[in-house]
Short mmCIF file of C-alpha atoms in Angstrom, two decimals:
data_model
loop_
_atom_site.label_atom_id
_atom_site.label_comp_id
_atom_site.label_asym_id
_atom_site.label_seq_id
_atom_site.Cartn_x
_atom_site.Cartn_y
_atom_site.Cartn_z
CA MET A 1 -22.87 22.21 -34.82
CA ALA A 2 -21.00 20.10 -32.12
CA ALA A 3 -24.37 20.60 -30.35
CA ARG A 4 -26.04 17.43 -31.81
CA TYR A 5 -23.15 15.28 -31.46
CA ASP A 6 -21.77 15.81 -27.69
CA THR A 7 -24.51 14.99 -25.33
CA ARG A 8 -23.99 11.35 -25.49
CA THR A 9 -20.51 9.87 -24.78
CA THR A 10 -21.17 6.98 -27.06
CA THR A 11 -21.52 9.15 -30.26
CA PHE A 12 -18.98 9.93 -32.73
CA SER A 13 -19.22 13.41 -34.56
CA PRO A 14 -19.23 13.79 -38.18
CA GLU A 15 -15.65 14.92 -37.73
CA GLY A 16 -14.76 11.57 -36.00
CA ARG A 17 -14.49 13.24 -32.65
CA LEU A 18 -15.72 12.41 -29.26
CA TYR A 19 -16.76 15.52 -27.85
CA GLN A 20 -17.36 14.37 -24.06
CA VAL A 21 -14.03 12.77 -24.02
CA GLU A 22 -12.45 16.29 -25.23
CA TYR A 23 -14.75 18.25 -22.50
CA ALA A 24 -13.47 15.96 -19.95
CA MET A 25 -9.90 17.04 -21.01
CA GLU A 26 -11.01 20.64 -21.05
CA ALA A 27 -12.16 20.22 -17.47
CA ILE A 28 -9.04 18.88 -16.28
CA SER A 29 -7.01 21.69 -17.83
CA HIS A 30 -8.59 23.92 -14.95
CA ALA A 31 -7.26 21.76 -12.26
CA GLY A 32 -3.82 22.05 -10.36
CA THR A 33 -0.89 20.99 -12.33
CA CYS A 34 0.94 17.81 -11.81
CA LEU A 35 4.36 16.89 -13.16
CA GLY A 36 6.47 13.50 -13.32
CA ILE A 37 10.09 13.22 -14.08
CA LEU A 38 11.68 10.12 -14.61
CA CYS A 39 15.61 10.31 -13.24
CA ASN A 40 17.82 7.55 -13.42
CA ASP A 41 17.43 6.70 -9.45
CA GLY A 42 14.08 7.64 -8.76
CA VAL A 43 10.76 9.21 -10.22
CA ILE A 44 9.48 12.51 -8.74
CA LEU A 45 6.09 13.34 -8.80
CA ALA A 46 5.28 17.42 -8.01
CA ALA A 47 1.86 18.92 -7.83
CA GLU A 48 0.33 22.39 -7.32
CA LYS A 49 -2.38 22.53 -4.82
CA LYS A 50 -5.38 24.52 -5.80
CA VAL A 51 -7.53 25.27 -3.12
CA THR A 52 -5.51 26.70 -0.40
CA SER A 53 -7.94 28.35 2.19
CA LYS A 54 -6.38 28.80 5.83
CA LEU A 55 -10.16 27.45 6.93
CA LEU A 56 -9.38 24.29 5.25
CA GLU A 57 -8.95 21.22 7.40
CA PRO A 58 -6.34 18.70 5.96
CA LEU A 59 -8.74 15.70 5.48
CA SER A 60 -5.55 13.55 4.56
CA SER A 61 -1.74 13.81 4.16
CA SER A 62 -2.37 14.44 0.65
CA GLU A 63 -4.74 15.97 -2.01
CA LYS A 64 -3.07 15.33 -5.27
CA ILE A 65 -0.34 12.43 -4.92
CA TYR A 66 -1.46 9.05 -3.71
CA LYS A 67 0.26 5.83 -3.10
CA ILE A 68 -1.37 2.92 -4.75
CA ASN A 69 0.62 -0.02 -3.35
CA GLU A 70 4.39 -0.99 -2.20
CA ASN A 71 5.85 0.22 -5.56
CA ILE A 72 3.61 2.63 -7.48
CA ALA A 73 2.19 5.89 -6.51
CA CYS A 74 0.11 8.38 -8.60
CA SER A 75 -0.79 11.84 -8.85
CA VAL A 76 -4.17 13.29 -10.22
CA ALA A 77 -5.55 16.09 -12.11
CA GLY A 78 -9.02 16.85 -12.67
CA ILE A 79 -12.29 16.07 -10.52
CA THR A 80 -11.22 15.01 -7.05
CA ALA A 81 -14.51 12.96 -6.60
CA ASP A 82 -13.88 11.10 -9.71
CA ALA A 83 -10.24 10.73 -8.75
CA ASN A 84 -11.13 8.95 -5.27
CA ILE A 85 -13.20 6.58 -7.32
CA LEU A 86 -10.41 5.58 -9.51
CA ILE A 87 -7.78 5.42 -7.19
CA ASN A 88 -9.75 3.21 -4.82
CA ASP A 89 -10.52 0.83 -7.74
CA ILE A 90 -6.51 1.03 -8.57
CA ARG A 91 -5.81 0.13 -5.36
CA LEU A 92 -8.22 -2.72 -5.19
CA ARG A 93 -7.00 -4.03 -8.58
CA SER A 94 -3.38 -4.23 -7.45
CA GLN A 95 -4.59 -6.01 -4.32
CA ARG A 96 -6.31 -8.68 -6.24
CA PHE A 97 -3.08 -9.20 -8.38
CA LEU A 98 -1.02 -9.77 -5.23
CA PHE A 99 -3.78 -12.18 -3.91
CA GLU A 100 -3.75 -14.16 -7.26
CA TYR A 101 -0.40 -14.12 -8.09
CA ASN A 102 1.89 -13.30 -4.62
CA GLU A 103 3.70 -11.04 -6.70
CA SER A 104 3.50 -7.03 -7.07
CA ILE A 105 1.39 -6.18 -10.15
CA PRO A 106 3.90 -4.93 -13.04
CA CYS A 107 3.43 -0.98 -13.65
CA GLU A 108 2.38 -1.04 -17.03
CA GLN A 109 -0.26 -3.85 -16.54
CA LEU A 110 -1.78 -1.65 -13.65
CA VAL A 111 -2.03 1.52 -16.01
CA GLN A 112 -3.52 -0.71 -18.74
CA MET A 113 -6.44 -2.09 -16.19
CA ILE A 114 -7.53 1.21 -15.28
CA CYS A 115 -7.19 2.68 -18.70
CA ASP A 116 -9.60 -0.18 -19.98
CA PHE A 117 -11.72 0.80 -17.19
CA LYS A 118 -11.68 4.62 -18.21
CA GLN A 119 -12.19 3.55 -21.75
CA ALA A 120 -15.51 1.67 -21.07
CA TYR A 121 -17.00 5.11 -20.25
CA THR A 122 -16.45 6.20 -23.47
CA GLN A 123 -17.99 3.97 -25.27
CA PHE A 124 -21.08 2.11 -24.01
CA GLY A 125 -23.23 2.79 -20.67
CA GLY A 126 -24.64 6.03 -21.59
CA LEU A 127 -22.38 7.17 -18.57
CA ARG A 128 -19.90 10.40 -18.80
CA PRO A 129 -16.03 9.67 -18.67
CA PHE A 130 -14.07 10.24 -15.51
CA GLY A 131 -12.68 13.69 -15.68
CA VAL A 132 -9.08 12.91 -14.43
CA SER A 133 -5.82 12.34 -15.69
CA PHE A 134 -2.97 10.24 -14.09
CA LEU A 135 0.75 10.47 -13.70
CA TYR A 136 1.91 7.04 -12.31
CA ALA A 137 5.30 6.61 -11.07
CA GLY A 138 6.18 3.07 -10.42
CA TRP A 139 9.04 0.46 -9.87
CA ASP A 140 8.60 -3.08 -11.32
CA SER A 141 11.38 -5.93 -11.41
CA HIS A 142 10.75 -6.10 -15.30
CA PHE A 143 11.44 -2.67 -16.54
CA GLY A 144 12.67 -0.78 -13.42
CA LEU A 145 11.51 2.82 -12.70
CA GLN A 146 8.81 3.94 -15.16
CA LEU A 147 6.51 6.91 -15.64
CA TYR A 148 3.15 6.96 -17.28
CA GLN A 149 0.52 9.31 -17.97
CA SER A 150 -3.33 8.38 -18.67
CA ASP A 151 -6.33 10.66 -19.80
CA PRO A 152 -10.14 10.05 -19.73
CA SER A 153 -10.26 8.58 -23.15
CA GLY A 154 -8.26 5.49 -21.77
CA ASN A 155 -5.24 6.31 -23.56
CA TYR A 156 -1.80 6.13 -21.83
CA GLY A 157 2.01 6.56 -22.65
CA GLY A 158 5.24 6.09 -21.14
CA TRP A 159 7.14 9.15 -20.55
CA LYS A 160 10.35 10.23 -19.39
CA ALA A 161 8.77 13.47 -18.28
CA ALA A 162 5.25 14.54 -18.17
CA CYS A 163 2.65 17.24 -17.25
CA ILE A 164 -1.08 17.35 -16.72
CA GLY A 165 -3.48 20.07 -15.62
CA ALA A 166 -3.47 23.71 -16.02
CA ASN A 167 -0.38 25.11 -18.38
CA HIS A 168 0.33 21.66 -19.13
CA GLN A 169 1.72 22.48 -22.86
CA SER A 170 4.07 25.29 -21.54
CA ALA A 171 5.45 22.79 -18.79
CA GLN A 172 5.63 20.07 -21.57
CA SER A 173 7.74 22.42 -23.83
CA ILE A 174 10.03 23.42 -21.09
CA LEU A 175 10.51 19.86 -20.04
CA LYS A 176 11.26 19.03 -23.54
CA GLN A 177 14.06 21.72 -23.60
CA GLU A 178 15.59 21.17 -20.21
CA TYR A 179 14.83 17.14 -19.84
CA LYS A 180 18.52 15.41 -20.27
CA ASP A 181 18.71 11.73 -20.00
CA ASP A 182 20.45 10.28 -16.66
CA LEU A 183 19.10 12.94 -14.55
CA SER A 184 20.08 12.36 -10.80
CA LEU A 185 17.07 12.76 -8.17
CA ASP A 186 18.60 16.16 -7.05
CA ASP A 187 18.43 17.59 -10.47
CA GLY A 188 15.25 16.24 -11.24
CA LEU A 189 13.79 18.07 -8.23
CA SER A 190 15.73 21.27 -9.31
CA LEU A 191 13.95 20.72 -12.81
CA ALA A 192 10.72 20.32 -11.42
CA VAL A 193 10.70 23.53 -9.34
CA LYS A 194 12.02 25.37 -12.19
CA VAL A 195 9.10 24.31 -14.28
CA LEU A 196 6.45 24.96 -11.76
CA THR A 197 7.72 28.56 -10.91
CA LYS A 198 7.34 29.24 -14.68
CA THR A 199 4.17 27.65 -15.32
CA MET A 200 2.17 28.21 -12.11
CA ASP A 201 -0.60 30.96 -11.88
CA SER A 202 0.31 32.48 -8.27
CA THR A 203 3.26 35.03 -8.25
CA SER A 204 5.24 33.56 -5.36
CA LEU A 205 5.83 29.82 -4.74
CA SER A 206 5.80 28.47 -1.18
CA ALA A 207 5.73 24.89 0.24
CA ASP A 208 1.96 24.99 1.37
CA LYS A 209 0.78 25.38 -2.36
CA LEU A 210 2.96 22.58 -3.50
CA GLU A 211 3.14 18.59 -2.92
CA PHE A 212 6.46 16.80 -3.87
CA ALA A 213 6.93 13.00 -3.58
CA THR A 214 9.70 10.80 -4.59
CA LEU A 215 9.70 7.00 -5.43
CA THR A 216 12.82 5.32 -5.09
CA ARG A 217 14.64 1.99 -4.71
CA ASP A 218 17.03 1.48 -1.78
CA GLY A 219 18.44 -2.10 -0.97
CA GLY A 220 15.84 -4.21 -2.53
CA GLU A 221 12.85 -2.25 -1.49
CA THR A 222 10.83 0.61 -2.97
CA LYS A 223 10.36 3.68 -1.05
CA PHE A 224 7.84 6.29 -1.44
CA THR A 225 8.41 9.52 0.46
CA TYR A 226 6.65 12.98 0.66
CA LEU A 227 9.13 15.67 0.73
CA ASP A 228 8.35 18.01 3.84
CA ASN A 229 7.72 21.60 3.72
CA VAL A 230 11.26 22.45 4.92
CA ARG A 231 13.00 20.86 2.10
CA ILE A 232 10.21 22.34 -0.50
CA ASP A 233 11.06 25.61 0.88
CA ALA A 234 14.74 24.96 0.35
CA LEU A 235 14.53 23.85 -3.15
CA ILE A 236 12.30 26.86 -3.93
CA LYS A 237 15.06 29.03 -2.31
CA VAL A 238 17.69 27.44 -4.46
CA GLN A 239 15.92 28.00 -7.64
CA GLN A 240 15.12 31.46 -6.73
CA GLU A 241 18.67 32.25 -6.01
CA LYS A 242 19.72 30.87 -9.40
CA GLU A 243 17.41 32.79 -11.61
CA GLU A 244 18.41 36.06 -9.66
CA ALA A 245 22.20 35.09 -10.45
CA GLU A 246 21.07 34.37 -13.89
CA LYS A 247 19.29 37.64 -14.49
CA LYS A 248 22.15 39.49 -12.94
CA GLU A 249 24.54 37.92 -15.47
CA LYS A 250 22.42 38.77 -18.32
CA GLU A 251 21.91 42.41 -17.17
CA ARG A 252 26.04 42.49 -16.88
CA LYS A 253 26.16 40.95 -20.09
CA ALA A 254 23.78 43.43 -21.93
CA LYS A 255 25.45 46.44 -20.27
CA LYS A 256 28.73 45.33 -21.98
CA MET B 1 -10.29 -38.41 9.41
CA SER B 2 -10.79 -34.90 10.47
CA ILE B 3 -10.10 -31.84 8.50
CA MET B 4 -8.61 -29.73 11.35
CA SER B 5 -6.21 -32.43 11.96
CA TYR B 6 -4.97 -33.04 8.28
CA ASN B 7 -1.86 -31.08 8.79
CA GLY B 8 -1.30 -30.36 12.34
CA ALA B 9 -0.34 -27.23 14.38
CA ALA B 10 0.40 -25.92 17.63
CA ILE B 11 0.10 -21.90 18.26
CA VAL B 12 0.17 -20.21 21.49
CA ALA B 13 0.09 -16.52 22.43
CA MET B 14 0.66 -14.94 25.86
CA ALA B 15 0.49 -11.37 27.56
CA GLY B 16 2.87 -10.19 29.74
CA LYS B 17 3.77 -6.46 31.31
CA ASP B 18 3.85 -4.33 28.15
CA CYS B 19 4.65 -6.97 26.06
CA VAL B 20 2.94 -10.13 23.81
CA ALA B 21 4.43 -13.26 22.64
CA ILE B 22 3.19 -15.30 19.92
CA ALA B 23 4.69 -18.72 19.12
CA SER B 24 4.24 -21.52 16.62
CA ASP B 25 5.54 -24.81 15.42
CA ARG B 26 7.03 -25.24 12.31
CA ARG B 27 5.75 -28.65 10.92
CA PHE B 28 3.75 -29.01 7.44
CA GLY B 29 2.65 -32.62 7.25
CA VAL B 30 0.22 -34.76 5.30
CA GLN B 31 -1.23 -36.78 8.05
CA ALA B 32 1.70 -39.10 9.07
CA GLN B 33 4.08 -37.68 6.35
CA THR B 34 6.14 -34.62 7.38
CA VAL B 35 6.53 -32.64 4.15
CA SER B 36 8.79 -29.39 5.49
CA MET B 37 10.11 -27.96 8.71
CA ASP B 38 9.90 -24.30 7.88
CA PHE B 39 6.40 -23.81 7.44
CA GLN B 40 5.05 -20.33 8.33
CA LYS B 41 2.21 -19.99 10.39
CA ILE B 42 2.64 -16.72 12.12
CA PHE B 43 2.07 -13.60 9.90
CA PRO B 44 2.84 -9.93 10.85
CA MET B 45 -0.19 -7.88 10.05
CA GLY B 46 1.56 -4.39 11.20
CA GLU B 47 4.48 -2.98 13.20
CA ARG B 48 3.03 -4.33 16.32
CA LEU B 49 0.47 -6.97 15.53
CA MET B 50 0.89 -10.44 14.28
CA VAL B 51 -1.47 -13.35 13.76
CA GLY B 52 -0.79 -17.14 13.96
CA LEU B 53 -3.21 -19.44 11.91
CA ALA B 54 -3.77 -23.05 12.94
CA GLY B 55 -5.83 -25.75 10.97
CA LEU B 56 -5.84 -26.92 7.19
CA ALA B 57 -2.62 -25.82 5.57
CA THR B 58 -4.00 -24.23 2.37
CA ASP B 59 -6.56 -22.56 4.55
CA VAL B 60 -3.83 -20.96 6.59
CA GLN B 61 -2.14 -19.76 3.57
CA THR B 62 -5.50 -18.46 1.74
CA VAL B 63 -6.48 -16.96 4.73
CA SER B 64 -3.02 -14.90 5.57
CA GLU B 65 -3.42 -13.74 1.84
CA ARG B 66 -6.76 -12.47 2.29
CA LEU B 67 -5.85 -10.75 5.45
CA ARG B 68 -2.73 -9.10 3.62
CA PHE B 69 -5.16 -7.68 1.05
CA LYS B 70 -7.53 -6.31 3.53
CA MET B 71 -4.59 -4.94 5.51
CA ASN B 72 -2.91 -3.34 2.44
CA MET B 73 -6.31 -1.68 1.72
CA TYR B 74 -6.94 -0.37 5.43
CA LYS B 75 -3.51 1.10 5.60
CA LEU B 76 -3.82 3.03 2.27
CA ARG B 77 -7.28 4.29 2.80
CA GLU B 78 -6.83 5.16 7.05
CA GLU B 79 -3.14 5.98 6.64
CA ARG B 80 -2.27 4.22 9.97
CA ASP B 81 -1.87 0.97 11.49
CA ILE B 82 -5.07 -1.25 12.54
CA GLU B 83 -5.62 -1.66 16.19
CA PRO B 84 -5.53 -5.25 17.49
CA VAL B 85 -8.93 -5.29 18.59
CA THR B 86 -10.19 -3.91 15.28
CA PHE B 87 -8.40 -6.55 13.62
CA MET B 88 -10.05 -9.11 15.54
CA HIS B 89 -13.43 -8.12 14.47
CA MET B 90 -12.26 -8.11 10.90
CA ILE B 91 -10.98 -11.55 10.96
CA SER B 92 -14.19 -12.37 12.79
CA ASN B 93 -15.92 -10.96 10.13
CA LEU B 94 -13.91 -12.74 7.25
CA LEU B 95 -14.53 -15.92 8.80
CA TYR B 96 -18.24 -15.60 9.50
CA GLU B 97 -18.60 -14.56 5.90
CA LYS B 98 -17.89 -18.36 4.93
CA ARG B 99 -20.22 -19.61 7.83
CA PHE B 100 -21.93 -22.34 5.57
CA GLY B 101 -18.70 -23.64 4.05
CA PRO B 102 -15.86 -22.13 6.25
CA TYR B 103 -12.26 -21.72 6.01
CA PHE B 104 -10.70 -24.49 8.39
CA CYS B 105 -8.46 -22.38 10.43
CA GLU B 106 -8.33 -21.00 13.72
CA PRO B 107 -6.46 -17.74 14.33
CA VAL B 108 -4.60 -16.44 17.25
CA ILE B 109 -3.87 -12.91 17.37
CA ALA B 110 -1.22 -10.87 19.47
CA GLY B 111 -0.44 -7.28 19.39
CA ILE B 112 -0.12 -3.85 21.48
CA ASP B 113 -2.51 -1.35 21.01
CA LYS B 114 -1.70 2.35 20.37
CA HIS B 115 -1.74 3.02 24.20
CA GLY B 116 0.77 0.44 24.68
CA LYS B 117 -1.59 -2.11 26.09
CA PRO B 118 -1.06 -5.71 25.38
CA PHE B 119 -3.82 -7.59 23.40
CA ILE B 120 -4.17 -11.62 22.63
CA SER B 121 -7.48 -13.32 21.27
CA SER B 122 -8.21 -16.00 19.14
CA THR B 123 -11.33 -17.24 17.11
CA ASP B 124 -13.01 -20.36 16.36
CA LEU B 125 -13.33 -21.34 12.35
CA ILE B 126 -16.49 -19.37 11.95
CA GLY B 127 -15.19 -16.34 13.95
CA CYS B 128 -16.52 -16.25 17.26
CA PRO B 129 -13.77 -14.16 19.10
CA MET B 130 -12.26 -14.86 22.45
CA THR B 131 -10.20 -12.21 24.66
CA PRO B 132 -9.32 -14.03 27.90
CA GLY B 133 -6.30 -11.51 28.92
CA ASN B 134 -4.08 -14.33 29.85
CA PHE B 135 -3.16 -16.66 27.18
CA VAL B 136 -4.94 -18.35 24.06
CA VAL B 137 -4.02 -21.48 22.38
CA ALA B 138 -4.91 -23.42 18.98
CA GLY B 139 -3.99 -26.43 17.00
CA THR B 140 -3.77 -30.21 16.96
CA CYS B 141 -2.22 -29.96 20.86
CA SER B 142 -4.42 -27.36 22.08
CA GLU B 143 -5.54 -29.56 24.93
CA GLN B 144 -1.79 -30.12 26.01
CA LEU B 145 -1.26 -26.28 25.41
CA TYR B 146 -3.84 -25.26 27.79
CA GLY B 147 -2.30 -27.71 30.40
CA MET B 148 1.15 -26.36 30.05
CA CYS B 149 -0.25 -22.48 29.95
CA GLU B 150 -2.46 -23.06 32.93
CA ALA B 151 0.50 -24.50 34.91
CA LEU B 152 3.11 -22.21 33.64
CA TYR B 153 1.59 -18.79 33.24
CA VAL B 154 1.85 -15.99 35.79
CA PRO B 155 0.61 -12.33 34.79
CA ASP B 156 2.96 -9.37 33.99
CA LEU B 157 6.10 -10.87 33.34
CA GLY B 158 8.48 -8.86 31.39
CA PRO B 159 9.71 -9.81 27.54
CA GLU B 160 12.59 -12.24 28.68
CA ASP B 161 10.65 -14.29 31.38
CA LEU B 162 7.64 -14.22 28.85
CA PHE B 163 9.81 -15.67 26.14
CA GLU B 164 10.85 -18.45 28.71
CA THR B 165 7.57 -19.23 29.54
CA ILE B 166 5.70 -19.44 26.26
CA SER B 167 8.72 -21.55 24.70
CA GLN B 168 8.40 -24.13 27.39
CA SER B 169 4.83 -24.23 27.06
CA LEU B 170 4.84 -24.64 23.36
CA LEU B 171 7.70 -27.07 23.33
CA ASN B 172 6.31 -29.54 25.75
CA ALA B 173 2.99 -29.59 24.44
CA GLN B 174 3.85 -30.10 20.78
CA ASP B 175 6.30 -32.98 22.18
CA ARG B 176 3.24 -34.95 23.23
CA ASP B 177 1.58 -34.27 19.65
CA ALA B 178 2.45 -36.28 16.53
CA LEU B 179 1.28 -33.78 14.21
CA ALA B 180 3.01 -30.84 15.53
CA GLY B 181 6.52 -30.01 16.17
CA TRP B 182 9.84 -29.98 14.15
CA GLY B 183 11.16 -26.96 15.56
CA ALA B 184 9.33 -23.84 16.71
CA VAL B 185 9.46 -19.91 16.18
CA VAL B 186 8.76 -17.45 19.05
CA HIS B 187 8.05 -13.82 18.39
CA VAL B 188 7.94 -11.41 21.49
CA ILE B 189 6.50 -8.02 20.69
CA THR B 190 7.11 -4.97 22.80
CA LYS B 191 6.21 -1.34 21.94
CA ASP B 192 9.56 -0.58 20.49
CA GLN B 193 10.26 -3.83 18.39
CA VAL B 194 9.74 -7.44 17.74
CA ILE B 195 12.27 -10.00 18.59
CA THR B 196 12.15 -13.42 16.64
CA ARG B 197 13.86 -16.60 18.12
CA THR B 198 13.88 -19.83 16.48
CA LEU B 199 13.88 -23.02 18.73
CA LYS B 200 15.24 -26.43 17.98
CA SER B 201 13.19 -29.09 19.92
CA ARG B 202 12.74 -32.83 19.52
CA MET B 203 12.54 -33.24 15.42
CA ASP B 204 9.97 -35.70 15.57
#
């Protein structure tokens, strides 16, 4: 059935599907969740770290969220080794643009470039696609703060809130209900914690399982900051207290 | 007509006690015609590292843009600032890659390393590095600069005295050169901060 049409990336199946691309997306749905939220004064990237053995030496400051250039950052879901290749490529492309035009690359152009690169692996060469989806958070002078998502097929979209990785469908539906236009950064952070609490596999959330970063504009400069563990723990605590209060309120109403 | 004296420049860097200073003139000219008096020849490459480029102006700009490319990639990959001696090797490599069709520019590097030790060096246009320890010069009036520096320099000057010394060396040398001058800019780099001063000189 699918067997004859899925061994080569460049072959369509009779139903018109590219199986290798779909299998790549399947690989990503086992990876740690990443979500992005566009607020009126910043973009939030939040991610769940899958591997948290205490034996693990931290290689770099981050496993899921990376800075691309002064104005753009991204978070990764999927095969980390594939992601490293692509992140390096994205960084080089943005520097080449800066070298040629002496201007920071606009977000959508960068996303398009890397998507074109990913698409090539679905059409020729006989190589498998990259098993990575990205969420890009960025600022440019043309469209301000933006959030994009791209997947192994080379498709991309601009979003107000998006989620990739494990349980992304449930996270996406929660975001659809809860997201409001014109969120402040703090509201966005609370929303991110709320969604992660509801969709993560692990029973209890703690800062060492999460990575949070924000991209904001301040005085003509773009600031990309990782939230430290203290701040993340505080956010989690506030969210847990809120949920406790809501639960008690419900019980009180049910008793009546 | 020599390519290296088509535009004209005067760049000097000196080492002091826990500080370095780097200074340049501000003239951009095409042979005898002066075109602008605010041409940037010194470029920051980190919190405590600066590079000055003398020579053909178009190569000064291209090399500084290529260095910016490499520096940005270095910072993203290594997640730290580059050490001055590593940067010197990077420039040397960049220039030697064009060994048989070189960039017509001579860099001067000044910075403080992670231990707080001052570092200055320069290379020739094909990347041969030189780390003398006291002062380095480059540009169309390099001979005058050598003379001034040799006469005025004393080791282990503090930031304020270093500023005076390097300013006098630069000003008096560029006054004796038709192609360099029209003002000067001096940066004094210490462990904590960079102080930038612009000097008014003979505007001819």
